[in-house]
Coordinates of C-alpha atoms and ligand atoms in Angstrom, one line a residue:
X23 CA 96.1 73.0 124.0
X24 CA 94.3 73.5 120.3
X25 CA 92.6 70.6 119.5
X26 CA 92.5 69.3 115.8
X27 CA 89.4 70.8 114.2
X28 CA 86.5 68.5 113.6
X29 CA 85.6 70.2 111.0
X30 CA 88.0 68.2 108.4
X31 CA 88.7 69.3 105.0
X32 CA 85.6 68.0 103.2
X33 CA 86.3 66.8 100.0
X34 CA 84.4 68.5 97.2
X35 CA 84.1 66.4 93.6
X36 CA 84.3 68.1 90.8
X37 CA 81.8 67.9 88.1
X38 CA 82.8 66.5 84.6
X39 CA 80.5 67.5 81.8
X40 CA 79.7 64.5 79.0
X41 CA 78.6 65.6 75.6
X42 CA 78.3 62.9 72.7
X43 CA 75.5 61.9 70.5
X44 CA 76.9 58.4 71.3
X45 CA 75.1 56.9 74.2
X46 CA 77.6 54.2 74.3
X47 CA 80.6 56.3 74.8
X48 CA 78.4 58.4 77.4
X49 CA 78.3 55.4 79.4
X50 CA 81.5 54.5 79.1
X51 CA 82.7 57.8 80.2
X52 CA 80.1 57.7 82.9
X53 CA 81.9 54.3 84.4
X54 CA 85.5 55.6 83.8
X55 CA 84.9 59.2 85.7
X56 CA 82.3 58.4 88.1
X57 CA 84.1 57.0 90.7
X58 CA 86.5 60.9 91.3
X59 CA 84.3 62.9 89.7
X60 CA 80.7 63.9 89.5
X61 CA 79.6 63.4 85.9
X62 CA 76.1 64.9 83.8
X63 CA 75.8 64.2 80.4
X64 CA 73.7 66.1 76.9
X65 CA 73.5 64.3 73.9
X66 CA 73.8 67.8 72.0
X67 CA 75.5 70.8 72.3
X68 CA 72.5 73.0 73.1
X69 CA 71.6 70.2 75.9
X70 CA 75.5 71.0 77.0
X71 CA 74.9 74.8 76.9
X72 CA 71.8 74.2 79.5
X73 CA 72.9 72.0 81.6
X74 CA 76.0 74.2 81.8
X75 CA 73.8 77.3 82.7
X76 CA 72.1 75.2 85.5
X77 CA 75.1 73.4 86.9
X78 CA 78.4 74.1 87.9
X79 CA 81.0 72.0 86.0
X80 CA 84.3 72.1 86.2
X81 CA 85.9 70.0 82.9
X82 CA 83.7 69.5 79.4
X83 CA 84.6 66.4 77.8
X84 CA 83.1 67.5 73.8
X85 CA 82.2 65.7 70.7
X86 CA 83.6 67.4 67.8
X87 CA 81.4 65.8 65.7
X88 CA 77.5 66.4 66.7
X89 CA 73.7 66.7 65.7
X90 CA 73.1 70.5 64.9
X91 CA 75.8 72.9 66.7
X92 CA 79.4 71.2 66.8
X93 CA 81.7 70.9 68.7
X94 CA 83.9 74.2 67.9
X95 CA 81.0 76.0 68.1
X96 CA 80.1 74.9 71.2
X97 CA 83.1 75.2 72.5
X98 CA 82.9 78.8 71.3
X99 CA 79.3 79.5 73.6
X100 CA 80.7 77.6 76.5
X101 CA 83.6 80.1 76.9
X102 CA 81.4 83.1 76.3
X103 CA 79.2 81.6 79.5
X104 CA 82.6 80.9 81.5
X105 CA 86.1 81.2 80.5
X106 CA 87.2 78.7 83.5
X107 CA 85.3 75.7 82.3
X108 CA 87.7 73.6 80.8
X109 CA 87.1 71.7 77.5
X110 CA 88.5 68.3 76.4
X111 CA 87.6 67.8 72.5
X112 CA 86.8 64.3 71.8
X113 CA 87.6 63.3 67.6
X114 CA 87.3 60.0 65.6
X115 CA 89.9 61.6 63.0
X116 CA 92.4 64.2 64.2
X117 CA 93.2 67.1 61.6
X118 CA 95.3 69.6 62.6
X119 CA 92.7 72.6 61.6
X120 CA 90.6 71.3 63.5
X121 CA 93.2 71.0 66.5
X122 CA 94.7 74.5 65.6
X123 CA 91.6 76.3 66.0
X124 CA 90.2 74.6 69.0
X125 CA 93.5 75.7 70.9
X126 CA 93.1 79.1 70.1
X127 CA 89.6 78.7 70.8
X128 CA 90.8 77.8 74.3
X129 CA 90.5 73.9 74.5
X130 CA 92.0 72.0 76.9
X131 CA 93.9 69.1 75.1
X132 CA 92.3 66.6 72.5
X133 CA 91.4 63.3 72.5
X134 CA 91.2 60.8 69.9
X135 CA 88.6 58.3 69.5
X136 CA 88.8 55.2 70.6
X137 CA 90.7 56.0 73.7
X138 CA 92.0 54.2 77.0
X139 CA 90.5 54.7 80.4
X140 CA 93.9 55.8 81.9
X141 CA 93.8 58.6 79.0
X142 CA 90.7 59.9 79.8
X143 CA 91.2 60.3 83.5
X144 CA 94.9 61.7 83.6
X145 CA 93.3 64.2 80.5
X146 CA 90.2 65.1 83.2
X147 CA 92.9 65.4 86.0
X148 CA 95.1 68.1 84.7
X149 CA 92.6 69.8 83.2
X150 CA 91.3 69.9 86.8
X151 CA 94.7 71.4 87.7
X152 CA 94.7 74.3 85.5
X153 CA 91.4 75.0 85.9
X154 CA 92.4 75.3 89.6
X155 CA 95.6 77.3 89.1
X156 CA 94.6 79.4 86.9
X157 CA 91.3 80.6 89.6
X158 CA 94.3 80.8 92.2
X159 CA 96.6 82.9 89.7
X160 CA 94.4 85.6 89.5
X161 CA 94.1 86.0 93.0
X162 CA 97.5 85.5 93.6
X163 CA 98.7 88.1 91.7
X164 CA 97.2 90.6 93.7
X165 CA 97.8 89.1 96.7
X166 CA 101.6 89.2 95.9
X167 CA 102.3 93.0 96.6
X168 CA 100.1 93.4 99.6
X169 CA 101.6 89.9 101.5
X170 CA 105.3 91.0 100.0
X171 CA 104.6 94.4 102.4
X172 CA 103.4 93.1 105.3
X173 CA 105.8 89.9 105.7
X174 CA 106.9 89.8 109.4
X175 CA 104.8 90.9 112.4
X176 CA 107.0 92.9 114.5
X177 CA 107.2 92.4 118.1
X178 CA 108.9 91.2 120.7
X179 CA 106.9 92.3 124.0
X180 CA 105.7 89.2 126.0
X181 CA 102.4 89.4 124.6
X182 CA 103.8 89.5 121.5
X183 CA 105.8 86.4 121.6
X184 CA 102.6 84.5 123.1
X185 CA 100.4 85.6 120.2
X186 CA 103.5 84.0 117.6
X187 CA 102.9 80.8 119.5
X188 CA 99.2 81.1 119.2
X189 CA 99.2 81.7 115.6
X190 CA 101.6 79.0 114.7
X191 CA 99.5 76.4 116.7
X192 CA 96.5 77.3 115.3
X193 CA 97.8 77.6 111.6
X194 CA 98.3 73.7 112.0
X195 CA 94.5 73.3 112.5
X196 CA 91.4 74.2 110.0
X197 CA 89.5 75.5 113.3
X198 CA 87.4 78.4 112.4
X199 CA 89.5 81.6 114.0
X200 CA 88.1 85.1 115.4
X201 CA 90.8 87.9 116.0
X202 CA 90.0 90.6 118.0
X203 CA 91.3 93.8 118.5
X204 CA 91.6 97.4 118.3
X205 CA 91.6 99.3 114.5
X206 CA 94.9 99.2 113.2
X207 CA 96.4 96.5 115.7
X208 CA 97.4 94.1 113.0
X209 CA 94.4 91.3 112.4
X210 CA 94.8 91.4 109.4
X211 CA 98.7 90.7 109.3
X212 CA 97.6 87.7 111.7
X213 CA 95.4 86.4 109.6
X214 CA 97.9 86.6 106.7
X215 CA 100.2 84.8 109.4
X216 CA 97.9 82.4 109.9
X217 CA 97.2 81.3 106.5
X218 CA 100.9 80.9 105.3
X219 CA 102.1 78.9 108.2
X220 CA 99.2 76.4 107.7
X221 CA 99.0 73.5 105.3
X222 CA 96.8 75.6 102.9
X223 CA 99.8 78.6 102.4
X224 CA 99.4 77.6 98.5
X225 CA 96.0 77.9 98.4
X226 CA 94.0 81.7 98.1
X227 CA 94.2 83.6 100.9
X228 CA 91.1 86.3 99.6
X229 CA 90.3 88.7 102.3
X230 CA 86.2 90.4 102.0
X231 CA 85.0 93.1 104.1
X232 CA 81.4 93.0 103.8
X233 CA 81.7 97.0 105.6
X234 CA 83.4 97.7 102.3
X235 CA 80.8 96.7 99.9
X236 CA 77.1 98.2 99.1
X237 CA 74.4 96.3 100.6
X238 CA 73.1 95.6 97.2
X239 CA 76.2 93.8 95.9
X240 CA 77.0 92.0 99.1
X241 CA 75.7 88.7 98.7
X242 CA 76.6 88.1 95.0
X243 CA 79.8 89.1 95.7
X244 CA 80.3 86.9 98.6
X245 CA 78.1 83.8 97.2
X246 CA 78.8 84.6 93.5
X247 CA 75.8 84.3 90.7
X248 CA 74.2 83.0 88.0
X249 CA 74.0 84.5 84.6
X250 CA 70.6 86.5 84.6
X251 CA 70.5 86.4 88.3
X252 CA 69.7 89.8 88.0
X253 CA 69.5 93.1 85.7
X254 CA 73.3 92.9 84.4
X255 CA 74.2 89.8 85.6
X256 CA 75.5 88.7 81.7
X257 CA 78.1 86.5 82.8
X258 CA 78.5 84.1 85.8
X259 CA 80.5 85.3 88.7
X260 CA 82.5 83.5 91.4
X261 CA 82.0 85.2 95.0
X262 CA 84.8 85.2 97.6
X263 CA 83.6 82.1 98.9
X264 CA 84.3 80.4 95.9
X265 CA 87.2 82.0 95.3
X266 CA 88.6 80.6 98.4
X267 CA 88.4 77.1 97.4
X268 CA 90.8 75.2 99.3
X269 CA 92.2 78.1 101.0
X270 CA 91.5 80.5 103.4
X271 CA 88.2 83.6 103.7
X272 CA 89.4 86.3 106.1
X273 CA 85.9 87.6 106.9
X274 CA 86.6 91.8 107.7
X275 CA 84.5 93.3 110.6
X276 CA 82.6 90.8 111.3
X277 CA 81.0 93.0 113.3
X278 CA 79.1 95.3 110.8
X279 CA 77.1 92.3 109.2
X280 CA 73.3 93.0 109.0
X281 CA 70.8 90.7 110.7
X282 CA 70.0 89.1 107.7
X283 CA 73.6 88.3 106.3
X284 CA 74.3 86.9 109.8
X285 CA 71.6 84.0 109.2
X286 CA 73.0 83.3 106.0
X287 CA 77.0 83.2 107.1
X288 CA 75.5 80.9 110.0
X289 CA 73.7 78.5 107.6
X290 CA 77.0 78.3 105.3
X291 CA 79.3 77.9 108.1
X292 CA 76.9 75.0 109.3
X293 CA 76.7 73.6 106.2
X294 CA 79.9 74.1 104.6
X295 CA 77.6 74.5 101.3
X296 CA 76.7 77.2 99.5
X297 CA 74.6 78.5 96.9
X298 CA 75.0 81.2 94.4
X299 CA 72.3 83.9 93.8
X300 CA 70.2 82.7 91.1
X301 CA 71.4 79.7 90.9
X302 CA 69.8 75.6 92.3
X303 CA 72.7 73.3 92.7
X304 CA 74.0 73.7 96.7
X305 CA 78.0 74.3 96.1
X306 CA 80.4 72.3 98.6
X307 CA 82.8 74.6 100.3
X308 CA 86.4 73.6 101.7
X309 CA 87.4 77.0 103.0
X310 CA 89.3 77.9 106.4
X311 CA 87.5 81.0 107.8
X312 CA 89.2 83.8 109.8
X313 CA 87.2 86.8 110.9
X314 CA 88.0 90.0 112.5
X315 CA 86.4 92.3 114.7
X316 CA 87.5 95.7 116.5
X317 CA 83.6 95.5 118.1
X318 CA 83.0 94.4 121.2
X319 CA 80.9 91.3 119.7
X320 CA 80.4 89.6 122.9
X321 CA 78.5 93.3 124.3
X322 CA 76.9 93.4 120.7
X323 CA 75.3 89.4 121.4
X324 CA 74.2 90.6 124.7
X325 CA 72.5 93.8 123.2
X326 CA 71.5 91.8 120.2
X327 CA 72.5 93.3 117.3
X328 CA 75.1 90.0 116.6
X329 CA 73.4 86.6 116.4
X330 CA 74.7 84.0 119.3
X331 CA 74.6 81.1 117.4
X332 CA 77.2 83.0 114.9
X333 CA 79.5 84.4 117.4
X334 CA 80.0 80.9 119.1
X335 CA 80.5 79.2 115.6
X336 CA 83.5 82.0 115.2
X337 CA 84.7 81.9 118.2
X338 CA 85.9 78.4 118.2
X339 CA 89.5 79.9 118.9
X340 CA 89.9 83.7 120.2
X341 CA 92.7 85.6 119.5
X342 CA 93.3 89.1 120.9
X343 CA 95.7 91.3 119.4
X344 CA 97.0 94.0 121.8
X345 CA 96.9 97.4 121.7
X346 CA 100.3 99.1 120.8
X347 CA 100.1 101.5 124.1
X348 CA 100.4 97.9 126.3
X349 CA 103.3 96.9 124.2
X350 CA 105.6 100.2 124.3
X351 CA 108.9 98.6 124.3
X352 CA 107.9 97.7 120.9
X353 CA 107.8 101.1 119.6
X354 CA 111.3 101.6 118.9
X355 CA 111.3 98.7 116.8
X356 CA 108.4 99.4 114.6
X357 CA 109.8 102.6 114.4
X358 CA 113.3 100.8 112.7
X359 CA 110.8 98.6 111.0
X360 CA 108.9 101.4 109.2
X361 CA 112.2 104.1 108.6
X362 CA 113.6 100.7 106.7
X363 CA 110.8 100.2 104.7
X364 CA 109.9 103.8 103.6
X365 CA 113.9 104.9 102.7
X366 CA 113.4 101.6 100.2
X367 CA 110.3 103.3 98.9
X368 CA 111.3 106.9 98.9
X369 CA 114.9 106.5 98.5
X370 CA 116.1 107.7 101.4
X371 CA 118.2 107.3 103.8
X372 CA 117.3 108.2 107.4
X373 CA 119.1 106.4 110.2
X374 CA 116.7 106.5 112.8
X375 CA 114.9 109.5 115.4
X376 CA 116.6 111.0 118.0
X377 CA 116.2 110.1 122.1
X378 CA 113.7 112.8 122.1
X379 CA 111.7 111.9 119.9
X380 CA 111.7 108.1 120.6
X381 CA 111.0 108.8 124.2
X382 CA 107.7 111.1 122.4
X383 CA 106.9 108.2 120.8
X384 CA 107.0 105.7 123.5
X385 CA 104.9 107.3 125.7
X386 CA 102.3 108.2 123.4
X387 CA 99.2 106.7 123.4
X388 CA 98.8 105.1 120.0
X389 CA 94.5 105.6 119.7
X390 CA 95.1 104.4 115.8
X391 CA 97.7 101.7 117.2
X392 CA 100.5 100.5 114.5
X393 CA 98.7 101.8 112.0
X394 CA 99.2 105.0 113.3
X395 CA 102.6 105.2 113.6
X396 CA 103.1 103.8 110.6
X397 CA 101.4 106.5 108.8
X398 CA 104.2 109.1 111.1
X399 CA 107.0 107.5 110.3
X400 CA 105.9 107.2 106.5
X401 CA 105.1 111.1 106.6
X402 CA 108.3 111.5 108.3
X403 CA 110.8 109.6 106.1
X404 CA 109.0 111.3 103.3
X405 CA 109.7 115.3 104.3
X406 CA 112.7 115.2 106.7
X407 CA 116.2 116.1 105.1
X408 CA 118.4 114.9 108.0
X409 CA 119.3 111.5 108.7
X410 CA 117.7 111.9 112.4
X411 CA 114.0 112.1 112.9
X412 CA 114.1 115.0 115.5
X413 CA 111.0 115.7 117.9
X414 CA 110.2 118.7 116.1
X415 CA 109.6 117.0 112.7
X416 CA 106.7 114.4 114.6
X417 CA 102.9 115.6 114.7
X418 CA 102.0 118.0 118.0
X419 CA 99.7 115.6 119.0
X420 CA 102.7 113.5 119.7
X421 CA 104.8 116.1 121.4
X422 CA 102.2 117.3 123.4
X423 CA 99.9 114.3 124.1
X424 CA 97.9 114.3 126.9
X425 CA 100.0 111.4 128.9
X426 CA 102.5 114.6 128.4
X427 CA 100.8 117.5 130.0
X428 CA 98.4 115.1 132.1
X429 CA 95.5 117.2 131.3
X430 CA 92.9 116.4 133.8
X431 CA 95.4 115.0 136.5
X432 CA 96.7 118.1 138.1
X433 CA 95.9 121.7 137.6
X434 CA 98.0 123.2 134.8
X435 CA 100.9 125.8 135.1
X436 CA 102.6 125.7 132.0
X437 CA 104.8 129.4 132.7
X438 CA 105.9 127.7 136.0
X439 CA 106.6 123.9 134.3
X440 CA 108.7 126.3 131.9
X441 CA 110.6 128.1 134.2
X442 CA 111.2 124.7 136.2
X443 CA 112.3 123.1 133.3
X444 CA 114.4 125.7 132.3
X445 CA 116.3 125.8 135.4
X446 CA 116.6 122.3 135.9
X447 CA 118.5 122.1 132.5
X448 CA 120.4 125.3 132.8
X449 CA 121.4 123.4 136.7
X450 CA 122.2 119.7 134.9
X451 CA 124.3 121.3 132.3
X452 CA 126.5 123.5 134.4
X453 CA 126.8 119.8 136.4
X454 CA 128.4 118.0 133.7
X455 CA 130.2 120.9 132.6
X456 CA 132.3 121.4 135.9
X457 CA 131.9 117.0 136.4
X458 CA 129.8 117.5 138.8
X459 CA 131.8 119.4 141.1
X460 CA 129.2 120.7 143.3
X461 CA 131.0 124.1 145.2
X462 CA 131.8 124.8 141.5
X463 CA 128.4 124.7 140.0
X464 CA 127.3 126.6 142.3
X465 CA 129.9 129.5 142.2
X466 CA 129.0 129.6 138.3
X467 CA 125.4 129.8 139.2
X468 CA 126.0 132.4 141.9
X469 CA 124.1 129.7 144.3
X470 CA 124.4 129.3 147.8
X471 CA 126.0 125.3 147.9
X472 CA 123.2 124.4 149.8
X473 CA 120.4 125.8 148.1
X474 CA 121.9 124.0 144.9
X475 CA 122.1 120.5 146.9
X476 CA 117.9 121.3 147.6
X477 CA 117.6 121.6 143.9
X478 CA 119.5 119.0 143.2
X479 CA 117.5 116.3 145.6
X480 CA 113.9 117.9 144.4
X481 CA 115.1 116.8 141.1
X482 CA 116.6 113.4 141.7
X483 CA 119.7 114.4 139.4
X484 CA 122.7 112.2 139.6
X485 CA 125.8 112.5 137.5
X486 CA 126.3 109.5 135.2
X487 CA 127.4 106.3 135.7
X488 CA 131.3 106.5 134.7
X489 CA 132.4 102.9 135.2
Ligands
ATP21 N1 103.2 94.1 114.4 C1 103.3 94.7 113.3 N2 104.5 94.7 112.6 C2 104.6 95.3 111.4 N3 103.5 96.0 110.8 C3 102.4 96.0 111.4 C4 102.2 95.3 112.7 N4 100.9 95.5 113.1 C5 100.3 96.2 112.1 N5 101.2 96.5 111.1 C6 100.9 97.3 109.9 O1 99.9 98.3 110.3 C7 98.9 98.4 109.3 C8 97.5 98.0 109.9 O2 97.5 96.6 110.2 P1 96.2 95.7 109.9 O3 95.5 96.2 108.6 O4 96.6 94.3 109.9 O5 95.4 96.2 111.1 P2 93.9 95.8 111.5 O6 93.9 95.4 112.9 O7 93.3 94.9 110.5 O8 93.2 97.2 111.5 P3 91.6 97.6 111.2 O9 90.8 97.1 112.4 O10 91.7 99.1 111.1 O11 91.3 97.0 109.9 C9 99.3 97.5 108.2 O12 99.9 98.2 107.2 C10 100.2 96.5 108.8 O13 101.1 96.0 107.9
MG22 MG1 91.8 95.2 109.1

């Protein structure tokens, strides 16, 4: 059904720095690492320190021994301009000061003058590597808690079970991927879902909701900067984009972008390039995107306050999450979902809510969706004292929800829906306490047998099944 996205992974050379007063050995680097990598070259370290301001380089291959500045020191500056950049030294005589202080300075590895090609490239490749981790680590870290929490998507309904299948299909793809849905559905758990079943799970998964951020800040921290982009810009600053390198950007309410932002997502999307504020060298991107809307963005094209172009280029494959209240014979097993996961937090031990309250629960109409009852059951688990959730300890607006007292659908007589209910139960109980024996029941009652047979029929009571 999904089609393989056309949009393959691009690849995206990284950029090797060359700096050596030796224009032999420039050259010879040049022809060793230009066929994997994209390589620029300074004859001096403050020629280094330039074209490192202007460019973005990945791996700095560094004479120790240079005109002016040396190497150490340069190594020094270049860290202070970006702690990620990663330096090889380059040496004609290796002394282990020298090799003692550029580790703790940070360096890479070392190489020793003259060298073989294979050295050179397998040195430029794992530094590559770390330099890639280590971006990734960061992120991952924080990422850790937050995808530990939200593991499994529960949910069996039918529509529940399609949307699995949809995710796993299109987690095999890179197609670009817009979920949709009420707040608090779970987009963002199907994103996550996404992500990890697909061939980049051990890439950065970094989540940006541009709602979230000032207007002022928005764009550096989505494109990144330069340093002196701006007032305060003192060091040079990765955005999300970046960040997601190889991964996946889970673009957050799509929906809130302003007009101008809009154009500028379109362009990168169309381009799969980007550039950082302040900066002139175009950035390749090989990033999945996944965004998220609880808008109506097809009403928001039509009224024009969401670009066309943008919403097509995002809506390459729709997925809807449902609203919890067409899903209510999942309720009871969120509700086992979230009691397990708040006794581990708060130590408790609640077995589950009584028939009451479940049947509250069910037919409640869930406006703030999963999220919703996951805040109850949190607030619940945290206060009760007994191991059953009873109906009384849940939020009135549970209790007495409108689907409850059908406000709006019939005239209300709550004295008269007492006294009904009253009797009903007083009626039921006296039932099952004689088992049902009818001329009984109604002797205890002091009931005429057929006026209790009435009652009983208006009600639709029954005894239990007993086979
Ligand atoms: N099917 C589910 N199973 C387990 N937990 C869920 C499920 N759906 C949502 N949740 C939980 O409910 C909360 C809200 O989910 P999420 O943040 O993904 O919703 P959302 O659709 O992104 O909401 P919003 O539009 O408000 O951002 C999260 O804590 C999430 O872990
Ligand atoms: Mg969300």
């Amino acid at each position: 059904m999904l089609q393989e996205s056309h949009e393959a992974a691009r690849d995206v050379r990284a950029v090797v720095l060359v700096v050596d007063d030796d224009e032999g050995l420039r050259e010879s680097c040049r022809l060793i690492l230009e066929e994997e990598f994209d390589v620029l070259d300074a004859p001096d370290a403050t020629q280094g320190l330039e074209t490192l301001r202007r460019h973005e380089v990945d791996v700095v291959l560094l004479d120790v021994r240079l005109p002016g500045m040396d190497g150490l020191e340069a190594l020094r500056h270049i860290k202070a301009l970006d702690e990620h950049v990663e330096v090889i030294l380059v040496t004609a005589v290796r002394t282990v000061r020298t090799a003692v202080t550029a580790m703790k300075l940070g360096a890479f590895d070392y190489l020793t003058k003259p060298f073989e090609e294979e050295e050179v490239l397998g040195l430029v490749r794992r530094a590559l590597d770390r330099r890639a981790l280590r971006r990734e680590v960061t992120f991952l870290r924080s990422e850790l808690a937050r995808q530990e929490n939200g593991r499994d998507i529960v949910g069996q309904a039918p529509e529940m079970r399609r949307l699995f299948q949809l995710i796993a299909q299109v987690a095999r793809t890179n197609a670009t991927v817009l979920i949709t849905g009420e707040s608090g559905t779970g987009k963002e758990l199907v994103a996550r879902a996404i992500h990890r079943q697909g061939p980049r799970w051990e890439k950065p998964f970094v989540p940006v909701n541009p709602a979230a951020i000032s207007e002022t800040l928005i764009e550096s921290e989505l494109f990144g900067h330069e340093r002196g982009a701006f007032t305060g810009a003192f060091q040079k600053k990765l955005g999300r984009f970046e960040l997601a390198q190889a991964g996946t950007l889970f673009l957050d309410e799509i929906g809130t972008l302003k007009a101008e932002l809009q154009a500028k997502l379109l362009r990168v999307l169309q381009e799969r390039e980007i550039e950082r504020v302040g900066g002139t060298r175009r950035i390749g991107l090989d990033v999945r995107i996944i965004a998220a809307t609880n808008a109506d963005l097809k009403r928001a094209v039509a009224t024009q306050t969401f670009r066309e172009d943008l919403y097509y280029r995002l809506n390459v494959v729709p997925i809807a999450v449902p609203p919890l209240r067409s899903r209510r014979e999942d309720v009871g097993l969120l509700v086992d979902h979230f009691i397990n996961k708040y006794n581990r937090q708060f130590g408790k031990r609640i077995t589950g809510v009584s028939a009451e309250a479940l049947a509250a629960l069910t037919d409640y109409d869930w406006p703030g969706n999963v999220r919703e009852l996951q805040n109850i059951i949190e607030r619940s688990v945290a206060l009760v004292e007994t191991p059953l959730i009873q109906i009384g300890d849940l939020p009135v607006e549970i209790t007495l929800g409108e689907r409850h007292l059908r406000l709006g659908d019939a005239p209300l007589h709550p004295l008269g829906t007492a006294l009904d209910q009253f009797e009903r139960n007083l009626i039921l109980r006296v039932l099952e306490r004689v088992t049902w024996n009818q001329s009984k029941a109604a002797a205890v009652l002091g009931l005429h047998r057929n006026t209790l047979l009435r009652k009983i029929a208006k009600w639709g009571l029954s005894p239990p099944n007993t086979d």
